[in-house]
Short mmCIF file of C-alpha atoms and ligand atoms in Angstrom, two decimals:
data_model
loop_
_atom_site.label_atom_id
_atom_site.label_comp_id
_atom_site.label_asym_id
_atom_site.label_seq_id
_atom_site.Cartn_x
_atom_site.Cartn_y
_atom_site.Cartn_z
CA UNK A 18 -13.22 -4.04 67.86
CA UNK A 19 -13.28 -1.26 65.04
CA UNK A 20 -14.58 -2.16 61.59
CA UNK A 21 -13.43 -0.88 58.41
CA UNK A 22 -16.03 0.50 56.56
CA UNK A 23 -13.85 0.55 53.25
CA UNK A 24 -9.83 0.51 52.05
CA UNK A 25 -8.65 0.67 48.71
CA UNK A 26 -4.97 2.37 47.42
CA UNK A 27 -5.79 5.53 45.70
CA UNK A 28 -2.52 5.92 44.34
CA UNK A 29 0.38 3.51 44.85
CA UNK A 30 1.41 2.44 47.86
CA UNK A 31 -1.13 4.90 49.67
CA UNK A 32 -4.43 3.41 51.46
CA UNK A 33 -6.85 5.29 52.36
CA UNK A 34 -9.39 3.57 55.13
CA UNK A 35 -12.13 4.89 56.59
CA UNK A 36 -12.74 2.97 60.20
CA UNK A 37 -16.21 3.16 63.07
CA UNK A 38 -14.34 4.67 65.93
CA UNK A 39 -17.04 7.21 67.06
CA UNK A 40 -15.30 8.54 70.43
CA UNK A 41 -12.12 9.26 68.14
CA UNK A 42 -14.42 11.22 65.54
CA UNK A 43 -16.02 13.19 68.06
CA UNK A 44 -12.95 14.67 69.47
CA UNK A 45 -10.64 14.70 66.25
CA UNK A 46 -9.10 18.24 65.27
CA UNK A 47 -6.29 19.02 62.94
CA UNK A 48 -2.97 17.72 63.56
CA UNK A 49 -4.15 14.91 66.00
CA UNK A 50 -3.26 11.13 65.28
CA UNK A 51 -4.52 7.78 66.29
CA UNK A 52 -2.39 4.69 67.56
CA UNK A 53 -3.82 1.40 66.17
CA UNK A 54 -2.73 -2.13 66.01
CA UNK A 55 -3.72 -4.22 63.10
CA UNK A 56 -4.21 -7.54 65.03
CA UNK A 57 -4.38 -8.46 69.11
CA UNK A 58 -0.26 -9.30 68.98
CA UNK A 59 0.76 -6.56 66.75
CA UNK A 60 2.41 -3.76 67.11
CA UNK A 61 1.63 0.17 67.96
CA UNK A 62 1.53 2.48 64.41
CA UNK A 63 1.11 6.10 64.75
CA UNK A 64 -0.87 7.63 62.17
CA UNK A 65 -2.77 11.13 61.49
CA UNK A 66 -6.43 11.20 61.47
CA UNK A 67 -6.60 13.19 57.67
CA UNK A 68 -10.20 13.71 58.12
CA UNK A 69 -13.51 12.54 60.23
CA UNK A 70 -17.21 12.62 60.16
CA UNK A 71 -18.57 13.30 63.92
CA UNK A 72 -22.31 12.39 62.59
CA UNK A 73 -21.24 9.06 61.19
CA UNK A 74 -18.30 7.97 63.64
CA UNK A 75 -16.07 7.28 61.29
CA UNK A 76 -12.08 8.46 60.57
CA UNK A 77 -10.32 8.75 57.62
CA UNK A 78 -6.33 7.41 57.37
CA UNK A 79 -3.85 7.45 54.72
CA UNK A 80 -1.54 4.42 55.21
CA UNK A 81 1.54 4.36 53.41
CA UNK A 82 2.78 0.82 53.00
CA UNK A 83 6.24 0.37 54.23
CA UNK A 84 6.60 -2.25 56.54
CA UNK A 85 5.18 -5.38 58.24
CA UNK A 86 2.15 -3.53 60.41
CA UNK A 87 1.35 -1.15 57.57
CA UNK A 88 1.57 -4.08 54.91
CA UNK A 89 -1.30 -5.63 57.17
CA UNK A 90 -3.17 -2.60 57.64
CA UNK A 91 -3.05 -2.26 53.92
CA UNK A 92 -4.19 -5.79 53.38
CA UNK A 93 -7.65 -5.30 55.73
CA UNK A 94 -10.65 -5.36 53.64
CA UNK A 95 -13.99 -4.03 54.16
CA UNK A 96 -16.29 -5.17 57.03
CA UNK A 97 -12.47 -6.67 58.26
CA UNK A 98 -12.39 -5.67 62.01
CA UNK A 99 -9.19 -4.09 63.96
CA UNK A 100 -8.68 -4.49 68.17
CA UNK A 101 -7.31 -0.58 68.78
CA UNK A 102 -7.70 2.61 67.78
CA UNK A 103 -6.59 4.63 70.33
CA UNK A 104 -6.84 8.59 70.55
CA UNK A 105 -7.07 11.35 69.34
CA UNK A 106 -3.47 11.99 70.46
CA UNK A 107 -1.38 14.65 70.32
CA UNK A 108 -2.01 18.21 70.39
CA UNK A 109 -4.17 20.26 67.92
CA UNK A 110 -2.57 21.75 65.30
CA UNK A 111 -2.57 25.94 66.48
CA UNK A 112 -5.00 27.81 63.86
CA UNK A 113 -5.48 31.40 63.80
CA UNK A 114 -6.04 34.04 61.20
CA UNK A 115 -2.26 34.62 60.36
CA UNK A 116 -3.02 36.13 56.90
CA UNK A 117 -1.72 34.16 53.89
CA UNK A 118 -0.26 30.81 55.08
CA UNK A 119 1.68 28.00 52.75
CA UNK A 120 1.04 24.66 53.31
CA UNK A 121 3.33 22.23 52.41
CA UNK A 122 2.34 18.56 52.02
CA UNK A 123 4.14 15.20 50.62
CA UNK A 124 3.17 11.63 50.71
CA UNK A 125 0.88 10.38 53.54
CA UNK A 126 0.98 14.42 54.78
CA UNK A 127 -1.21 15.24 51.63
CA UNK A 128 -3.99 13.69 53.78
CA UNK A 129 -3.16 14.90 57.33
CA UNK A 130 -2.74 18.43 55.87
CA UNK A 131 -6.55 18.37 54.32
CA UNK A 132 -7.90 18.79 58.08
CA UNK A 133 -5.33 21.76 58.60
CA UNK A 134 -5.46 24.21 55.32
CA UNK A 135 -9.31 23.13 56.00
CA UNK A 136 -9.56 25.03 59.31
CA UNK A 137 -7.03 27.68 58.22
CA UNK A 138 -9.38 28.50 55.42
CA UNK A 139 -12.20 28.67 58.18
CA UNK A 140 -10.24 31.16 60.18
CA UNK A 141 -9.71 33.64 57.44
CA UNK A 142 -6.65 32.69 56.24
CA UNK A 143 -5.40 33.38 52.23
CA UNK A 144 -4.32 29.53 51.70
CA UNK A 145 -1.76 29.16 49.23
CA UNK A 146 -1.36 24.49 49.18
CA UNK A 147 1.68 23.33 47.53
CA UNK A 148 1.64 19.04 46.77
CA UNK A 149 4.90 17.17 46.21
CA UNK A 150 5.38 14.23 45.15
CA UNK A 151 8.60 11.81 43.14
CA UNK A 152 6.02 12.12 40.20
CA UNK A 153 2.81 13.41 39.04
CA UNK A 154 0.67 10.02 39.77
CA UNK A 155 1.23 9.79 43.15
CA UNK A 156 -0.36 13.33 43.77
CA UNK A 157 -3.92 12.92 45.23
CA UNK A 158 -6.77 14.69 47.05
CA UNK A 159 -6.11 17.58 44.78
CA UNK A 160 -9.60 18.51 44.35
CA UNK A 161 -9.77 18.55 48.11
CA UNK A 162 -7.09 20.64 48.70
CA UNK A 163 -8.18 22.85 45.87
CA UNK A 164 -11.81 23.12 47.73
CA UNK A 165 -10.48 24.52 50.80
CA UNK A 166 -7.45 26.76 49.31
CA UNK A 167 -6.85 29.61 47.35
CA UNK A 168 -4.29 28.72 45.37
CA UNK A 169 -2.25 25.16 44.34
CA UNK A 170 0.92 24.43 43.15
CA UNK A 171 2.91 21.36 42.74
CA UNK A 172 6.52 20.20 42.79
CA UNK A 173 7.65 16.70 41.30
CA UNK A 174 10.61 15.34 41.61
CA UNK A 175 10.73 13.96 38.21
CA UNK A 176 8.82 17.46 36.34
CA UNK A 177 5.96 15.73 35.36
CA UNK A 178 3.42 18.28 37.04
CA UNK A 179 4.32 21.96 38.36
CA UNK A 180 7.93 22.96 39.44
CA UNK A 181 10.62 20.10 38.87
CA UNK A 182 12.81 19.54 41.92
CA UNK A 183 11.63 19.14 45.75
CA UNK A 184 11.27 22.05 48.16
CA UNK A 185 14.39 23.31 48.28
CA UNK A 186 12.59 25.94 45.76
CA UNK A 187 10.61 27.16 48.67
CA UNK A 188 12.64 30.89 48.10
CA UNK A 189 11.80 31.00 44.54
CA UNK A 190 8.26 29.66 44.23
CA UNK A 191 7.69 32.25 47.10
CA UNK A 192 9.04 35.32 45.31
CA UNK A 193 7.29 34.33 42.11
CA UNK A 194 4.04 35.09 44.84
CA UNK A 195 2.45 38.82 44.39
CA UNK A 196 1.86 37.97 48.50
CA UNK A 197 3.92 37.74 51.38
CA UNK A 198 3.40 34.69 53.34
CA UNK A 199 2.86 35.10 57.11
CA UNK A 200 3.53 31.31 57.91
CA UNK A 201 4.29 27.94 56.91
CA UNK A 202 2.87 24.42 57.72
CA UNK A 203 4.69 21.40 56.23
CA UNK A 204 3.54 17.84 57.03
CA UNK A 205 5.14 15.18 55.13
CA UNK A 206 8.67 12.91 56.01
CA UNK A 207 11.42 14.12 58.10
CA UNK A 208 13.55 15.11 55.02
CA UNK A 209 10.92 17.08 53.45
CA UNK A 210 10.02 19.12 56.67
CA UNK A 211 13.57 19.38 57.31
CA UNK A 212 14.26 20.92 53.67
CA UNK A 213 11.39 23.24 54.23
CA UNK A 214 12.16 24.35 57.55
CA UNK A 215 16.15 24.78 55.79
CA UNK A 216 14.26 27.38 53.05
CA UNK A 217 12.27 29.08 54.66
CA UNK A 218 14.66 30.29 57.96
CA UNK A 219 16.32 33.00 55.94
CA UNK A 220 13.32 34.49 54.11
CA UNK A 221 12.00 34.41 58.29
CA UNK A 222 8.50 32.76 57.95
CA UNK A 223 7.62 30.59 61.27
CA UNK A 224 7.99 27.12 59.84
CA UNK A 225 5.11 24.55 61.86
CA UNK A 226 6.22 20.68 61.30
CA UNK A 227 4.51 17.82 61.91
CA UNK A 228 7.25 15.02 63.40
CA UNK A 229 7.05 11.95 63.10
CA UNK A 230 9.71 10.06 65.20
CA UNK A 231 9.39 6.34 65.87
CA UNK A 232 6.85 5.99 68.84
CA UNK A 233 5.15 3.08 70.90
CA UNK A 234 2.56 4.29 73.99
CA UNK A 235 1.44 7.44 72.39
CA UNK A 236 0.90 8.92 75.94
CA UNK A 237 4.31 10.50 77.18
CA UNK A 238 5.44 7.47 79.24
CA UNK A 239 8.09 5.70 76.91
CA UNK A 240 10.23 8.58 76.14
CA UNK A 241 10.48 6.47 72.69
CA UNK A 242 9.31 9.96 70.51
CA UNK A 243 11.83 12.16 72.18
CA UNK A 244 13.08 15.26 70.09
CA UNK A 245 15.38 18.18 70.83
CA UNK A 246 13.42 21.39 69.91
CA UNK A 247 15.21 24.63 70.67
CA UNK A 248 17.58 22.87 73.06
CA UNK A 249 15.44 21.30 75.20
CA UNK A 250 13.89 17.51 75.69
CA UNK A 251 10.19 17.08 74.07
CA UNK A 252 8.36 14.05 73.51
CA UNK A 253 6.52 14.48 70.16
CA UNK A 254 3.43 12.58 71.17
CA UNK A 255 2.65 14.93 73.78
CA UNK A 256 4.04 17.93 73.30
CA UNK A 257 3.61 17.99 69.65
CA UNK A 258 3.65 16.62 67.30
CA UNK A 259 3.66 20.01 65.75
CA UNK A 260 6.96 21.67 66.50
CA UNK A 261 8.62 24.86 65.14
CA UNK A 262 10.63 23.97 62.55
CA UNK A 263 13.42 26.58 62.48
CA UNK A 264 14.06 25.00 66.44
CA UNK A 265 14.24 21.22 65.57
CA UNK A 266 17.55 19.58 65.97
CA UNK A 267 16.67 17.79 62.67
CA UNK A 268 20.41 15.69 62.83
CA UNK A 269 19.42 13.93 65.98
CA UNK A 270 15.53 13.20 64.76
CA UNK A 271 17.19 10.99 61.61
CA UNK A 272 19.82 9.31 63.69
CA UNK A 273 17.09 8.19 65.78
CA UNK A 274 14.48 7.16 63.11
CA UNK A 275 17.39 4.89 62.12
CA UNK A 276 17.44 2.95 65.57
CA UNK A 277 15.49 -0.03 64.90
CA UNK A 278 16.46 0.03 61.07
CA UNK A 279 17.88 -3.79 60.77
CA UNK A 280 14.54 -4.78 63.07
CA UNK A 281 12.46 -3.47 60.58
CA UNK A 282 13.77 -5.31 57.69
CA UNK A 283 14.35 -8.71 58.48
CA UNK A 284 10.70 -9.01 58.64
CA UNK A 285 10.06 -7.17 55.39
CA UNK A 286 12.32 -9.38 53.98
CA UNK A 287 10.93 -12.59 55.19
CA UNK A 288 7.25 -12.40 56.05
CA UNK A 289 5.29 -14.39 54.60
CA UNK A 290 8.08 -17.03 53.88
CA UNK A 291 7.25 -18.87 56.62
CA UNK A 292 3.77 -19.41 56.20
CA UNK A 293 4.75 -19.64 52.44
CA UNK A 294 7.09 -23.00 52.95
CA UNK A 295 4.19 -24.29 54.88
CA UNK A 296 1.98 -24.55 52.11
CA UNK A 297 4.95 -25.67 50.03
CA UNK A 298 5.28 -28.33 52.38
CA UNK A 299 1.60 -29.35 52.72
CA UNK A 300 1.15 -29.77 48.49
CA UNK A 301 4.16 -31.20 48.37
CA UNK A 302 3.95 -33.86 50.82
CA UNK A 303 0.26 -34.18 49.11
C1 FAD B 18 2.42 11.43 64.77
C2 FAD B 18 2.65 10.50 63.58
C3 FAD B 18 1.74 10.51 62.55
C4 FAD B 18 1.94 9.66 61.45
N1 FAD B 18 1.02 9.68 60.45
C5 FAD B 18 1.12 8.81 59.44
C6 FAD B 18 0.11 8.73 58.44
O1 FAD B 18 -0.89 9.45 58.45
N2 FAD B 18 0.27 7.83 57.45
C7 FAD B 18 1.36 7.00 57.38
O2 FAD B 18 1.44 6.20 56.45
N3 FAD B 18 2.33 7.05 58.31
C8 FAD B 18 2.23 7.91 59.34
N4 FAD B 18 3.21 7.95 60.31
C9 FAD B 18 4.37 7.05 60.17
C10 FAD B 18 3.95 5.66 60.56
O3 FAD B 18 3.64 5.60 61.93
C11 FAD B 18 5.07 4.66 60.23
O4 FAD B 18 5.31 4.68 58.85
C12 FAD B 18 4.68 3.26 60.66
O5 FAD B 18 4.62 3.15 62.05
C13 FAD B 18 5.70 2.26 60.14
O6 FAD B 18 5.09 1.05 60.32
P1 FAD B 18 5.66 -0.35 59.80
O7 FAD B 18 4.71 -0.97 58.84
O8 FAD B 18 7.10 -0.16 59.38
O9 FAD B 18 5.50 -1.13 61.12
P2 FAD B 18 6.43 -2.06 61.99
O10 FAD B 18 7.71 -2.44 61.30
O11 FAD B 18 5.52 -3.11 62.43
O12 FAD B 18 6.87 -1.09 63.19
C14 FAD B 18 5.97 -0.40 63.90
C15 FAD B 18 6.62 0.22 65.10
O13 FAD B 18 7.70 1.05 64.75
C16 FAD B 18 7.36 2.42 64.94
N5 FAD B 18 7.78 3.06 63.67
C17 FAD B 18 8.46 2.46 62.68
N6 FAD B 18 8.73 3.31 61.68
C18 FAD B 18 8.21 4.48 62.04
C19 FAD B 18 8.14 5.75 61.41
N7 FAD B 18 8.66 5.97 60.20
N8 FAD B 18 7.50 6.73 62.04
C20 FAD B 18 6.96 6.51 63.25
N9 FAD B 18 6.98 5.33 63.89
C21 FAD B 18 7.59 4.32 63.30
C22 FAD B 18 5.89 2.44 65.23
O14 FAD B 18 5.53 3.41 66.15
C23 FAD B 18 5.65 1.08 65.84
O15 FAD B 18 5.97 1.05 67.18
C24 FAD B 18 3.07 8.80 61.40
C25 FAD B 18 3.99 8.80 62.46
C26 FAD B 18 3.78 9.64 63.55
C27 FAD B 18 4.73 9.63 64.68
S1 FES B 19 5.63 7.58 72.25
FE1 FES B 19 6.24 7.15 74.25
S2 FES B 19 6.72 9.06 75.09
FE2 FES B 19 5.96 9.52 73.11
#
């Protein structure tokens, strides 16, 4: 069993939990994740390990609530316990002194990409961290990312903070740069990285993504995670998950994140009911 040492939503929808799970702490690097379960029948959730203390044996995730196993995972409390946490998986992310590298990070990559522009910085690198977000309030870890970067700039959707608009921009927030950039890291959803990878093939800047295709064992043996990078069969969890960008056959990675749309759903749309016309029952029947 692995407790949670604490949870709470630091901006909406986004939980941040910090979890015991010393033999995953030790080994962590950038770019890996973790497969957990949130109870003994539940099911398999991917997620990036955003940050980890070796001394303490603990992890840091960010947990975006969108469905029925990250509704629960969102729900643990402190001191609540969880039956796996299994990894680190995947491969680390490649860091080397490339010069002045852009990362790129949305939503629940905010977090994973801490671990990354972290070690860049370490390496050398000029790090220049761009955040985006629908709107202003759901940006987070800024001072973090400000900590281990040279520069920061944001893009909302909605204007509220930085450039308006999403990263289509890339080109022109990059010209507006006194610097060329050597190379590109963008974690965040499919769209996003796919958008980024879109702007920056005809300025030429390598273009690392983080994918993030539907997966269940974690270990290579499903075939569940497989992606079509540069014309060839990979499976995400072990040959990645960081893939070059420019290479990804970003069509097929959406139609297949759509599989098991319907699945997911119904149970978004009804759990809880059950249990819920139970107690209905029980008061009314007194
Ligand atoms: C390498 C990797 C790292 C990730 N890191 C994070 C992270 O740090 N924070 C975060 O909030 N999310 C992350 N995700 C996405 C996260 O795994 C899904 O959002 C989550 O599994 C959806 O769970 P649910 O509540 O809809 O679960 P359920 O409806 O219970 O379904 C869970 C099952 O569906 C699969 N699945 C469903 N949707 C997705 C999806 N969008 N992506 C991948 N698998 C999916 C899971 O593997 C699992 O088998 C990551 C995904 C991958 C592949
Ligand atoms: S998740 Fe099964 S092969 Fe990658």
């Amino acid at each position: 069993m692995f407790r949670i040492l604490s949870s709470r939503m630091i901006v909406p929808n986004i939980h941040l939990l910090t979890i015991e799970a010393p033999a995953v702490a030790r080994q962590a690097n950038p770019g890996q994740f973790v497969i957990i379960r949130a109870e003994e029948e539940g099911e398999r959730v991917p997620l990036s390990i955003s940050d980890w203390d070796r001394q303490m044996g603990t992890i840091t995730l960010l947990v975006m609530n969108i469905g029925s196993t990250t509704g629960r995972l969102a729900a643990l409390r402190e001191r609540a316990t969880i039956p796996t946490v299994v990894g680190p998986l995947g491969n680390a992310t490649e860091i080397e002194n490339y010069g002045t590298v852009l990362c790129l990070a949305g939503c629940y990559g905010i977090g994973s990409m801490f671990p990354i522009a972290r070690a860049l910085k370490e390496k050398g690198n000029r790090v220049i961290t761009i955040l985006e977000a629908r709107s202003a309030y759901l940006l987070y870890w800024e001072e973090r990312l400000k900590a281990v970067s040279d520069k920061v700039v944001h893009i909302t959707r909605d204007g509220t903070r930085g450039f308006r608009g999403h990263v289509g921009r890339l080109p022109e927030i990059i010209k507006g740069f006194d610097e060329p950039i050597d190379r590109i890291y963008a974690n965040g959803c499919t769209f996003m990285m796919m958008r980024s990878s879109q702007a920056s093939r005809p300025l030429g800047i390598k273009t690392m993504v983080s994918l993030n295709p539907i997966m269940i064992d974690g270990t290579g043996m499903c075939g569940v995670c497989r992606v079509r990078v540069g014309g060839a069969t990979r499976f995400a969890c072990v040959h990645g998950p960081d893939f070059d960008g420019h290479e990804v056959d970003w069509e097929e990675l959406l139609q297949r994140r759509k599989t098991y749309l319907p699945e997911e759903v119904v149970p978004l749309q009804t759990s809880g009911c059950d249990q819920h016309a139970h107690i209905v029952k029980e008061t009314v029947d007194g």
